Tab-separated table of C-alpha atoms and ligand atoms in Angstrom:
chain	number	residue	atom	x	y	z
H	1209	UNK	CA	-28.185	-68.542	-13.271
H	1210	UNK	CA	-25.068	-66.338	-13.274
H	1211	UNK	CA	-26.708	-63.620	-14.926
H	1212	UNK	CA	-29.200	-63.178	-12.835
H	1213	UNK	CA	-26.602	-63.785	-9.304
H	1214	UNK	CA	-24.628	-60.876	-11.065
H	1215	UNK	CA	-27.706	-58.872	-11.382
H	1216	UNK	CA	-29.360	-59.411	-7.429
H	1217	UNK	CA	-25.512	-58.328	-6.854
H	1218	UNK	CA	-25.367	-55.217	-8.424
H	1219	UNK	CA	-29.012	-54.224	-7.388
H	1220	UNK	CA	-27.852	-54.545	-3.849
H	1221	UNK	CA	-24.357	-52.784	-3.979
H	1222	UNK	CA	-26.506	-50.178	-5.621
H	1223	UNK	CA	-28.925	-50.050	-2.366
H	1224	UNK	CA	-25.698	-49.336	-0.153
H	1225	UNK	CA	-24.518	-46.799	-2.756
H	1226	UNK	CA	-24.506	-43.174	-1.194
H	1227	UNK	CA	-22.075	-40.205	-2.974
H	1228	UNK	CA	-18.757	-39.773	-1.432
H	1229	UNK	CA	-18.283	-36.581	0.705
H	1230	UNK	CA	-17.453	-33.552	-0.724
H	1231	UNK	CA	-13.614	-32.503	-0.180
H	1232	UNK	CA	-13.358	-30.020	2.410
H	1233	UNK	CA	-13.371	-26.569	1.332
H	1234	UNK	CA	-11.536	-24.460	3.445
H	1235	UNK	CA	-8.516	-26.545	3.019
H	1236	UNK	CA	-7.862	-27.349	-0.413
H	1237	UNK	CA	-5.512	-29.630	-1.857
H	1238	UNK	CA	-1.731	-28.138	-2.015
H	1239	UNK	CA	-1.216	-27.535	-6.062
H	1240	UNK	CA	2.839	-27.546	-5.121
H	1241	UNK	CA	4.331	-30.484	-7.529
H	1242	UNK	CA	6.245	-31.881	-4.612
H	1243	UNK	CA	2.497	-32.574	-2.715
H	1244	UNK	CA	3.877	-29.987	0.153
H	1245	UNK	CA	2.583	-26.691	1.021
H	1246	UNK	CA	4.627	-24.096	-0.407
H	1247	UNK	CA	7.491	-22.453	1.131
H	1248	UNK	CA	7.777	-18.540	1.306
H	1249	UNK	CA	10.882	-19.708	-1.022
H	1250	UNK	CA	8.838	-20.418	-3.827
H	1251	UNK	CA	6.537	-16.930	-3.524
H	1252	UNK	CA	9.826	-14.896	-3.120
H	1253	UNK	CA	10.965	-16.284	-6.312
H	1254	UNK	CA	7.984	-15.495	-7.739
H	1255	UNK	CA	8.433	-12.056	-7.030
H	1256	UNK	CA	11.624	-11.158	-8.020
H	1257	UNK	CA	10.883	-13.215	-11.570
H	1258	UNK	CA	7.817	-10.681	-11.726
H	1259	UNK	CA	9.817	-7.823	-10.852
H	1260	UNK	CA	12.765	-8.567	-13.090
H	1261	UNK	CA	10.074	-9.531	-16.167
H	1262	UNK	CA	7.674	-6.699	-15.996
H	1263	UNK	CA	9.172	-3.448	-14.149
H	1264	UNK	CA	13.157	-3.689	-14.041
H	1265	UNK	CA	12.959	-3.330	-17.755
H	1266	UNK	CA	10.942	0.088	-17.626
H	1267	UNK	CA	13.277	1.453	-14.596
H	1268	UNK	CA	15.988	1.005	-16.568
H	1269	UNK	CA	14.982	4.052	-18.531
H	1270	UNK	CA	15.160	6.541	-15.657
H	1271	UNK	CA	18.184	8.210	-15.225
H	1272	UNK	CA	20.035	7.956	-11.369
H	1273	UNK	CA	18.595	11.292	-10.396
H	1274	UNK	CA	15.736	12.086	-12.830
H	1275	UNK	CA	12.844	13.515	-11.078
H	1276	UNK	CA	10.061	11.075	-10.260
H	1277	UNK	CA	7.419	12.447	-13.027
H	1278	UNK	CA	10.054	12.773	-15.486
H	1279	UNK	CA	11.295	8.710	-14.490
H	1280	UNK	CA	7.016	8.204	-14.843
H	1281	UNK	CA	7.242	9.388	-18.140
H	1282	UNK	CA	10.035	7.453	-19.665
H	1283	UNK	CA	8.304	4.420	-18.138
H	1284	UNK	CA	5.476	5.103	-19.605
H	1285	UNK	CA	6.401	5.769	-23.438
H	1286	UNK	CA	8.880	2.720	-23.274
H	1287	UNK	CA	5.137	0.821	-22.514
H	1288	UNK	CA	3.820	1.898	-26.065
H	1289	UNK	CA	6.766	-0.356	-27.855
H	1290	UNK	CA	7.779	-3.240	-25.234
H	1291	UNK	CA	6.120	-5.998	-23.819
H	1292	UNK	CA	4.132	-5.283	-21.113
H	1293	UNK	CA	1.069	-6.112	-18.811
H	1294	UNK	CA	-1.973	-4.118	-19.771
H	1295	UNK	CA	-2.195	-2.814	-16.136
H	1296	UNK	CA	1.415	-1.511	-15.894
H	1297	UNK	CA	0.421	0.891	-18.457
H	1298	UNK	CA	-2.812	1.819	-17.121
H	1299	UNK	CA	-0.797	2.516	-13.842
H	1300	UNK	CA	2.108	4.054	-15.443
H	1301	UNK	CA	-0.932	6.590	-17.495
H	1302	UNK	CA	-2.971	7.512	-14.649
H	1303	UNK	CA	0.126	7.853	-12.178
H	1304	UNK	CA	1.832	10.500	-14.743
H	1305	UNK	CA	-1.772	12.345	-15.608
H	1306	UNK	CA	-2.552	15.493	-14.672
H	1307	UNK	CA	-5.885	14.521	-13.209
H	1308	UNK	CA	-4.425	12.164	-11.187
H	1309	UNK	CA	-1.795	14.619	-9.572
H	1310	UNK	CA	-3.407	13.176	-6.860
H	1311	UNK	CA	-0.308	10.753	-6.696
H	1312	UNK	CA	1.824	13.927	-6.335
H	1313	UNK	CA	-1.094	16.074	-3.954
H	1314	UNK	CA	-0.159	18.610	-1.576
H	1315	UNK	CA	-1.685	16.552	1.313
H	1316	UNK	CA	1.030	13.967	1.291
H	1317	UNK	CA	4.223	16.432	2.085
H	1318	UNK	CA	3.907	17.529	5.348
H	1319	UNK	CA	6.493	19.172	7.227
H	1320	UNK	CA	7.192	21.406	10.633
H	1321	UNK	CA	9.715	23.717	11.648
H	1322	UNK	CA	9.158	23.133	15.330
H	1323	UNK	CA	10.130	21.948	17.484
H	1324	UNK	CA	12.655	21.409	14.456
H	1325	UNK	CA	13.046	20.951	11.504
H	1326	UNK	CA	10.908	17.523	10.220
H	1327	UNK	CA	8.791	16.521	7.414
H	1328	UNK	CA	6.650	13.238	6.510
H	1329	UNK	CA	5.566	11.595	3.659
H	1330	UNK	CA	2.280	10.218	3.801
H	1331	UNK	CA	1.053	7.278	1.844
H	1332	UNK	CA	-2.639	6.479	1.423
H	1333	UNK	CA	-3.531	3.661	4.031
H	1334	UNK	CA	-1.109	3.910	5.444
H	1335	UNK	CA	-1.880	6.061	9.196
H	1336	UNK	CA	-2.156	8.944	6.963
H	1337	UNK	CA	-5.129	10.780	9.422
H	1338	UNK	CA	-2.318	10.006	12.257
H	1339	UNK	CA	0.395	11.920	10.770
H	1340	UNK	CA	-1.506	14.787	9.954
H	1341	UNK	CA	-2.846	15.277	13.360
H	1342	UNK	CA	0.624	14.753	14.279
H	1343	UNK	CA	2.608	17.304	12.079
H	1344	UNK	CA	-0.112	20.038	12.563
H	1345	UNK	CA	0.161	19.690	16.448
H	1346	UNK	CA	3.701	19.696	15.559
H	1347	UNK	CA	3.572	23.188	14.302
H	1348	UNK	CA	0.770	24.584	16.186
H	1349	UNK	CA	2.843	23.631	19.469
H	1350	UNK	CA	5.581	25.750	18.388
H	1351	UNK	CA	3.202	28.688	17.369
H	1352	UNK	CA	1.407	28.740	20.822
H	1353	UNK	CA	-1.674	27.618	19.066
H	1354	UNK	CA	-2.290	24.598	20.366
H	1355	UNK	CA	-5.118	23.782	22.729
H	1356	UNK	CA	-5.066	20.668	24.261
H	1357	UNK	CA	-4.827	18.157	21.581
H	1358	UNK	CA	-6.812	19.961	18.677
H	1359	UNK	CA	-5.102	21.802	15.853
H	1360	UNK	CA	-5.291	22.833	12.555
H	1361	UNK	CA	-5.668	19.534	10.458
H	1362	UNK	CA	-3.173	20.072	7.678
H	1363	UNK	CA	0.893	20.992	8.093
H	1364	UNK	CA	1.681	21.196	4.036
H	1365	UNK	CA	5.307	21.483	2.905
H	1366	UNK	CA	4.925	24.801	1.320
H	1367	UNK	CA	2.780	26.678	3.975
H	1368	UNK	CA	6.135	25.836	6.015
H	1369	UNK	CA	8.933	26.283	4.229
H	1370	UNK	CA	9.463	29.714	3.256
H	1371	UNK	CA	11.123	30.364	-0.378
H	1372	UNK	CA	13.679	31.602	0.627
H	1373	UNK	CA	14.948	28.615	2.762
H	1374	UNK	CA	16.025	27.451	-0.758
H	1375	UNK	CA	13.842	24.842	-1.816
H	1376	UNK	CA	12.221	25.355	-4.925
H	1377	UNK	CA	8.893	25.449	-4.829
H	1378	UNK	CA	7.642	25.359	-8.577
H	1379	UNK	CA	4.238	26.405	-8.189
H	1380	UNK	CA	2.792	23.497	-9.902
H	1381	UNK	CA	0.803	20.872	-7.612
H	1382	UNK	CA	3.216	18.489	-8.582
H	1383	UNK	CA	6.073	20.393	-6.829
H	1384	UNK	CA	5.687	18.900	-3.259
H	1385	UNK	CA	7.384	15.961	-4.083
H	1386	UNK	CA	10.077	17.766	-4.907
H	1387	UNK	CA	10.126	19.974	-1.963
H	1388	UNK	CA	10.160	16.709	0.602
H	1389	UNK	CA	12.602	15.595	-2.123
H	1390	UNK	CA	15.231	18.676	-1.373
H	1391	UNK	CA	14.494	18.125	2.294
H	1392	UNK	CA	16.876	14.796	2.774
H	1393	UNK	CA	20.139	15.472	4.313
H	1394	UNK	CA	19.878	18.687	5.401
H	1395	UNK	CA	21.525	20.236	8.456
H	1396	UNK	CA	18.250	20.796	10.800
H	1397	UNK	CA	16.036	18.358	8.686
H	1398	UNK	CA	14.545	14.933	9.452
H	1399	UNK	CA	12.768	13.590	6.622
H	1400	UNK	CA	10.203	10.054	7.354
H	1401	UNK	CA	8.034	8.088	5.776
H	1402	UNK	CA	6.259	4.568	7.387
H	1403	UNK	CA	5.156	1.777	4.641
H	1404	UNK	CA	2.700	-1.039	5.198
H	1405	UNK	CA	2.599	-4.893	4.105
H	1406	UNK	CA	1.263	-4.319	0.233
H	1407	UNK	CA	-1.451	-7.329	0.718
H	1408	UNK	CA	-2.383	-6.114	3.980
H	1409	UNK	CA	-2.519	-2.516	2.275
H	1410	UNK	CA	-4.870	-3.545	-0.937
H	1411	UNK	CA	-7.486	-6.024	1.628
H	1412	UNK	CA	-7.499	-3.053	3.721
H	1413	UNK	CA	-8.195	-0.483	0.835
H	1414	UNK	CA	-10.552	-2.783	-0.501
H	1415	UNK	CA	-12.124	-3.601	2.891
H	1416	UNK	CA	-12.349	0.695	3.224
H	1417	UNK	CA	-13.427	1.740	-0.043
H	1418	UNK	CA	-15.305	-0.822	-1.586
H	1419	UNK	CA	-17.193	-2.206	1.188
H	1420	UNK	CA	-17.323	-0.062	3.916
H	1421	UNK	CA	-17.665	3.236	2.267
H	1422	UNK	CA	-18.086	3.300	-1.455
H	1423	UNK	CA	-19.881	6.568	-1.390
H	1424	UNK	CA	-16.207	8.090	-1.076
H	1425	UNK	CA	-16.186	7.240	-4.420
H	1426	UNK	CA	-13.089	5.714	-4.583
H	1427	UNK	CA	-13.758	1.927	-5.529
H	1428	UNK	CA	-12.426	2.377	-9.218
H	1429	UNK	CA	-13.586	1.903	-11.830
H	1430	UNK	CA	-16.977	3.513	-10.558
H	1431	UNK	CA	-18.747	1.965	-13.936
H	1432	UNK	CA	-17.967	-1.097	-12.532
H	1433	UNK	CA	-17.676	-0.512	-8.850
H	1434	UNK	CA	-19.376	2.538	-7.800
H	1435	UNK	CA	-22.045	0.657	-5.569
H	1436	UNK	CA	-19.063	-1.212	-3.635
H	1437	UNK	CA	-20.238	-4.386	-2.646
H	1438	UNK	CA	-23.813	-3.871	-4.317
H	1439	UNK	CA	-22.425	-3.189	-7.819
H	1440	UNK	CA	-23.241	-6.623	-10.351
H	1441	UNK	CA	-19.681	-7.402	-10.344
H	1442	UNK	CA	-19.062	-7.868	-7.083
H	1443	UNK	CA	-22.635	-9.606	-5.987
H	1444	UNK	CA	-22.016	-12.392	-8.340
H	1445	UNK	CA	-19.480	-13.840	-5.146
H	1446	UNK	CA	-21.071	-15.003	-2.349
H	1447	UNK	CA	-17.107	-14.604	-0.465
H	1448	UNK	CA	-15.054	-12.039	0.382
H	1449	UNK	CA	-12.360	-13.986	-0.965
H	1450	UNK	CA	-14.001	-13.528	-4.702
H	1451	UNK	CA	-15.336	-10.453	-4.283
H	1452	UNK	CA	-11.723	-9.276	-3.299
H	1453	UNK	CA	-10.675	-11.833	-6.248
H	1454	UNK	CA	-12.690	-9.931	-9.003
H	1455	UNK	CA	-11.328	-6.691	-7.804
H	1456	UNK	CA	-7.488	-7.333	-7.853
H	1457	UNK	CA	-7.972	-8.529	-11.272
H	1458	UNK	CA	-10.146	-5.622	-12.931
H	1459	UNK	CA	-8.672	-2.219	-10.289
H	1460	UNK	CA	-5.983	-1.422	-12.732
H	1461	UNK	CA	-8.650	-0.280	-15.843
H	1462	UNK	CA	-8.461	3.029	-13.348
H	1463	UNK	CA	-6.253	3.941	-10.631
H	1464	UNK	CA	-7.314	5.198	-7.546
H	1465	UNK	CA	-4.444	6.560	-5.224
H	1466	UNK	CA	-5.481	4.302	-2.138
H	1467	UNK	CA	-4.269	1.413	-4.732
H	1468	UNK	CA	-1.091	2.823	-6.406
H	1469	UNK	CA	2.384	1.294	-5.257
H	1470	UNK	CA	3.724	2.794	-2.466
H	1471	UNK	CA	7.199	3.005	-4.628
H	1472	UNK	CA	5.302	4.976	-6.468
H	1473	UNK	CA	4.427	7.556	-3.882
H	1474	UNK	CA	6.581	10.441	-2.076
H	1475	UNK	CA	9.555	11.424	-4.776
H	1476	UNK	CA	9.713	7.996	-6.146
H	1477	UNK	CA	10.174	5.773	-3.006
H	1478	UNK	CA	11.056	2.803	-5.097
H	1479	UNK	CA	14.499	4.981	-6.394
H	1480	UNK	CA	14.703	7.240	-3.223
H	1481	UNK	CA	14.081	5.539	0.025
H	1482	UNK	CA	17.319	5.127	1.482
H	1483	UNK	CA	17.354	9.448	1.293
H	1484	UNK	CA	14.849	10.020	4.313
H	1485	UNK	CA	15.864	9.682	7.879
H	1486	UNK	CA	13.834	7.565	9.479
H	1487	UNK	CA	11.740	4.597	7.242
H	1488	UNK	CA	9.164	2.976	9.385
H	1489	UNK	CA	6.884	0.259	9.402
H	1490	UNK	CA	3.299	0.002	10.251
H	1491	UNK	CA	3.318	-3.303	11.453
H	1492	UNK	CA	2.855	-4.912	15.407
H	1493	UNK	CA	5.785	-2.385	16.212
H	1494	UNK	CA	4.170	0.984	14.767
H	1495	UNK	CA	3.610	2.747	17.696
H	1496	UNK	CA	7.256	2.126	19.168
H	1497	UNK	CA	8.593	2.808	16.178
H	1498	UNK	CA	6.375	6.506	16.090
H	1499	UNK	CA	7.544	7.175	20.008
H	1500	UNK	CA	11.154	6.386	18.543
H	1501	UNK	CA	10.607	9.575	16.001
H	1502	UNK	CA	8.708	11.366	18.471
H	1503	UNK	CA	12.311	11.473	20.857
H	1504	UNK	CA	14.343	11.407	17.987
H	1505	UNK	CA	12.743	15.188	16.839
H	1506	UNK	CA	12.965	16.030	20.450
H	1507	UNK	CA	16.478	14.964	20.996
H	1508	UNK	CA	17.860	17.056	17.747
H	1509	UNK	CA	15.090	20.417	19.313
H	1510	UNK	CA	16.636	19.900	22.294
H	1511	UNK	CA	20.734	20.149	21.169
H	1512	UNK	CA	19.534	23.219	18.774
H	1513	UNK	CA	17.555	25.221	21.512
H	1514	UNK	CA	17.041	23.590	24.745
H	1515	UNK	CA	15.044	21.011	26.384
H	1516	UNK	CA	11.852	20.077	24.508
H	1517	UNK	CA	9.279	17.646	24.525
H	1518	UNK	CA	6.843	18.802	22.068
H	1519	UNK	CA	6.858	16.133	19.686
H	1520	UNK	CA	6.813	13.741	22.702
H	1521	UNK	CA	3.596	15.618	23.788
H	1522	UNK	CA	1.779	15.746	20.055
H	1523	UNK	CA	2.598	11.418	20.134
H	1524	UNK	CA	0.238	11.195	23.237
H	1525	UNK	CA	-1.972	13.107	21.850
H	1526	UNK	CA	-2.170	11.542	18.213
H	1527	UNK	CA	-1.779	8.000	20.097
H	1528	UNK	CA	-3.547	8.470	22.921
H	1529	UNK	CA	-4.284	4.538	23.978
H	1530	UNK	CA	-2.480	1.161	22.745
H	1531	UNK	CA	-3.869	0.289	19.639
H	1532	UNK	CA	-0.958	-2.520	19.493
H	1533	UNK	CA	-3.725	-5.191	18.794
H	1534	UNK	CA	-4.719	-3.401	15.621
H	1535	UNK	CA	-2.189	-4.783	13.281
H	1536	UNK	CA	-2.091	-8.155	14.498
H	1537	UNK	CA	-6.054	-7.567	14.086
H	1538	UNK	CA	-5.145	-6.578	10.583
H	1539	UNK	CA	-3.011	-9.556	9.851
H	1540	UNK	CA	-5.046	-12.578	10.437
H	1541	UNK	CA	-8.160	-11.068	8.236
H	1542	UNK	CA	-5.936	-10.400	5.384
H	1543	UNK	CA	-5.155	-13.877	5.129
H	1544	UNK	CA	-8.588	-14.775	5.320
H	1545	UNK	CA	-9.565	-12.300	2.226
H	1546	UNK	CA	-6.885	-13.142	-0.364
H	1547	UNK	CA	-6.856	-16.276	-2.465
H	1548	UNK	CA	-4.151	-18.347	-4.284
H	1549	UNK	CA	-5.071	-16.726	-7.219
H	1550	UNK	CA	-5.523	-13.138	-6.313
H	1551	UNK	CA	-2.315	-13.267	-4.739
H	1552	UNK	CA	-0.430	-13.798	-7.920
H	1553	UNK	CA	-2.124	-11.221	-9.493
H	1554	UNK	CA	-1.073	-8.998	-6.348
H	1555	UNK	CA	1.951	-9.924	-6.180
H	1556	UNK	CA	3.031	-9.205	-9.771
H	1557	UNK	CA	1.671	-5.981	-9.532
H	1558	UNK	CA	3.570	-5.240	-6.024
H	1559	UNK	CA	6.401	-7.132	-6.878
H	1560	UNK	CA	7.658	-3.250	-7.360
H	1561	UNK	CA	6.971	-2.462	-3.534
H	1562	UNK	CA	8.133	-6.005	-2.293
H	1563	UNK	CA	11.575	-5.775	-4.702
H	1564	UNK	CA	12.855	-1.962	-4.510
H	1565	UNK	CA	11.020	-1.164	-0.560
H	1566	UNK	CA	12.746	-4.488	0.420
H	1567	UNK	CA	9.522	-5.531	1.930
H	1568	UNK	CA	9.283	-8.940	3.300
H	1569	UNK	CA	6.577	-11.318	2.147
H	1570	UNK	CA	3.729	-12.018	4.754
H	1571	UNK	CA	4.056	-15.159	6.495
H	1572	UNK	CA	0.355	-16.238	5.533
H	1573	UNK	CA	1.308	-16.910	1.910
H	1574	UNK	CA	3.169	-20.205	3.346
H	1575	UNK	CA	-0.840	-21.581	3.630
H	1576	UNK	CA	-1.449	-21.265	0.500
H	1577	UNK	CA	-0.762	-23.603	-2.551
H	1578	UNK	CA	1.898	-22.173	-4.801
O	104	LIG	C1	-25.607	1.630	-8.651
O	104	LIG	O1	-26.929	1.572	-8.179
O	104	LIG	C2	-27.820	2.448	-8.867
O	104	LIG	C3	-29.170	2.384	-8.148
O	104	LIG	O2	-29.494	1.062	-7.842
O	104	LIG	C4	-27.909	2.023	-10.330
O	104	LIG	O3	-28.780	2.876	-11.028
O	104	LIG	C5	-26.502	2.087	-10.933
O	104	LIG	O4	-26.533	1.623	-12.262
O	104	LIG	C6	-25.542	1.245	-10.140
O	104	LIG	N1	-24.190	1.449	-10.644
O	104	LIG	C7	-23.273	0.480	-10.693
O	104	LIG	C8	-21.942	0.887	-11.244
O	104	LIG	O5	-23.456	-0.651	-10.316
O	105	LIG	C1	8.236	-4.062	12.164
O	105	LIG	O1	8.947	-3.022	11.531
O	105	LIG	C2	10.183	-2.715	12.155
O	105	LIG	C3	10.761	-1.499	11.452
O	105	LIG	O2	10.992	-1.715	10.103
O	105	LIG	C4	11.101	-3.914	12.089
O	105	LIG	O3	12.331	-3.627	12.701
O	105	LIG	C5	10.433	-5.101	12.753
O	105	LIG	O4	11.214	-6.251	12.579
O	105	LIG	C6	9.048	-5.339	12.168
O	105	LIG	N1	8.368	-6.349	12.963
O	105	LIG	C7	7.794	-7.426	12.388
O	105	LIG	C8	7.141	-8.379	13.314
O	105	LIG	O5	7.809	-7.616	11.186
């Protein structure tokens, strides 16, 4: 009699049965031990551990004032006998190589002599179309040349500077570096670079090159990646969040400039920032902050040789309409494109930007699980 109660029981909780809901996926479980979210606290500290484990070690070996491929190269053989990530030395190989003098290319050293003297450092993804159109209207201004808002596209260091000004141009492609480098501090000069949010930098790059327009051929590896978002390794993940995922963990087998370290870039950033003039950001502020160069090169033309707004004039050109929603725009997809996971990865390998750029972290990283 009870055995067959116990039986008609279980049949008929079994009728009722029906699978528990799934847990919701777009808001997964904090991983914190304390059950919180995480605190920006926690990711900074991640950071600087990152920084202080994998690169501080390696900049120790470049001298004060070594040049920045001679501070590459120490880095680089002290990789062969310590301890460190695979991808540092990948980065530390292809940013020293002579095929990838692209890290040290003529294109990012611009400079003008009018209305005085200024010169930029450009940094892939980073407005770099914007501040060529805006050095080369710069100089074509001065020169007459100018019609309207067109000019020649490209203001390089050395088609500027004459030799005998004093800075040394070696001759080797690798010499405009050096060039911006003897530029800082001197009388008539104004030397600036802007930098950009690392995450936001790689989702964009990735967004850019691998999706958008892989036929650029700059989704590296192309064995891997060449087809962009078509390639096998990247239509295995249905999201953006993995496909973004598998890149961040395989880019560094070959580095492609639009994902080196912005420390990297320009001279060494990482050792030399606090040498330029002016160090913006291109954040919700950009275009204020561009406007605040703009007068500040027409301010120093004007005490040298009378009134000027020429570099006042090249800003409306280059910026012709607010684009102030842009990096707000920028912002909230970011956070929608990078993962937990991926952001550790990123974050080691940017700890470098983040740690000697004094970058802050993005406030997004709060949302997700430490
Ligand atoms: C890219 O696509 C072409 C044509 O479909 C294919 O032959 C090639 O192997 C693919 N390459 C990669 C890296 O996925
Ligand atoms: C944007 O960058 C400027 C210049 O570095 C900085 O002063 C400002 O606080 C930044 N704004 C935000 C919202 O981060």
């Amino acid at each position: 009699m009870a055995i067959s109660m116990a039986i008609v029981t279980i049949v008929l909780s079994l009728g009722s049965w029906s699978p528990p809901p799934p847990p919701p996926l777009s808001n997964p479980p904090p991983l914190h031990p304390t059950g919180r979210r995480s605190s920006l606290a926690s990711w900074e500290a991640f950071v600087r551990r990152a920084y202080d484990r994998i690169y501080r070690p390696f900049r120790s070996r470049c001298h004060a004032d070594a040049p920045a491929l001679e501070c590459l190269e120490a880095m680089y053989a002290a990789t062969e006998e310590a301890d460190a990530p695979w991808w540092l030395r990948t980065m530390l190989r292809d940013a020293r190589h002579a095929h990838a003098a692209i890290l040290h290319g003529a294109w990012h050293s611009l400079a003008s002599r009018r209305p005085t003297g200024s010169a930029v450092c450009t940094i892939e993804k980073v407005g770099t179309t914007n501040f060529r159109r805006f050095m080369a209207l710069l100089q074509a201004d001065g020169a007459r040349g100018a019609r309207g808002c067109s000019a020649r596209p490209f203001a390089s260091i050395h088609s500027v500077l004459a030799p005998e000004e004093g800075v040394a141009y070696t001759g080797r492609r690798r010499g405009h570096d050096e060039m911006i480098g003897a530029l800082h501090g001197r009388e008539g000069w104004s030397t600036f670079v802007f930098l950009r949010e690392p995450l936001e930098r790689f989702a964009s790059g990735f967004e850019d090159k691998c999706r958008r327009n892989p036929a650029e051929r700059h989704c590296s590896p192309l064995e891997i990646f060449g087809n962009g978002s078509r390639s096998r390794a990247l239509r295995s993940h249905t999201s953006l969040r993995g496909q973004l995922a598998a890149y961040a963990d395989t880019f560094p087998l070959s580095w492609n400039l639009h994902f080196f370290p912005q420390a990297l870039f320009c001279d060494d950033l990482g050792r030399n920032l606090h040498r330029y003039s002016f160090v913006g950001r291109m954040n919700e502020t950009f275009l204020q902050q561009m406007r605040h160069v703009a007068a500040h090169i027409d301010h120093c033309a004007s005490s040298q040789a009378g009134a000027s707004d020429a570099a006042m004039r090249a800003y409306r050109c280059v910026f012709p309409v607010k684009q102030d929603g842009h990096a707000t725009h920028a912002k909230r997809h970011v956070s929608r494109m990078i993962s937990a996971f991926s952001a550790r990865r990123l974050l080691e390998i940017f700890s470098i930007d983040y740690v000697e750029l004094e970058l802050p972290l993005p406030s997004f990283l709060e949302e997700l699980p430490f």
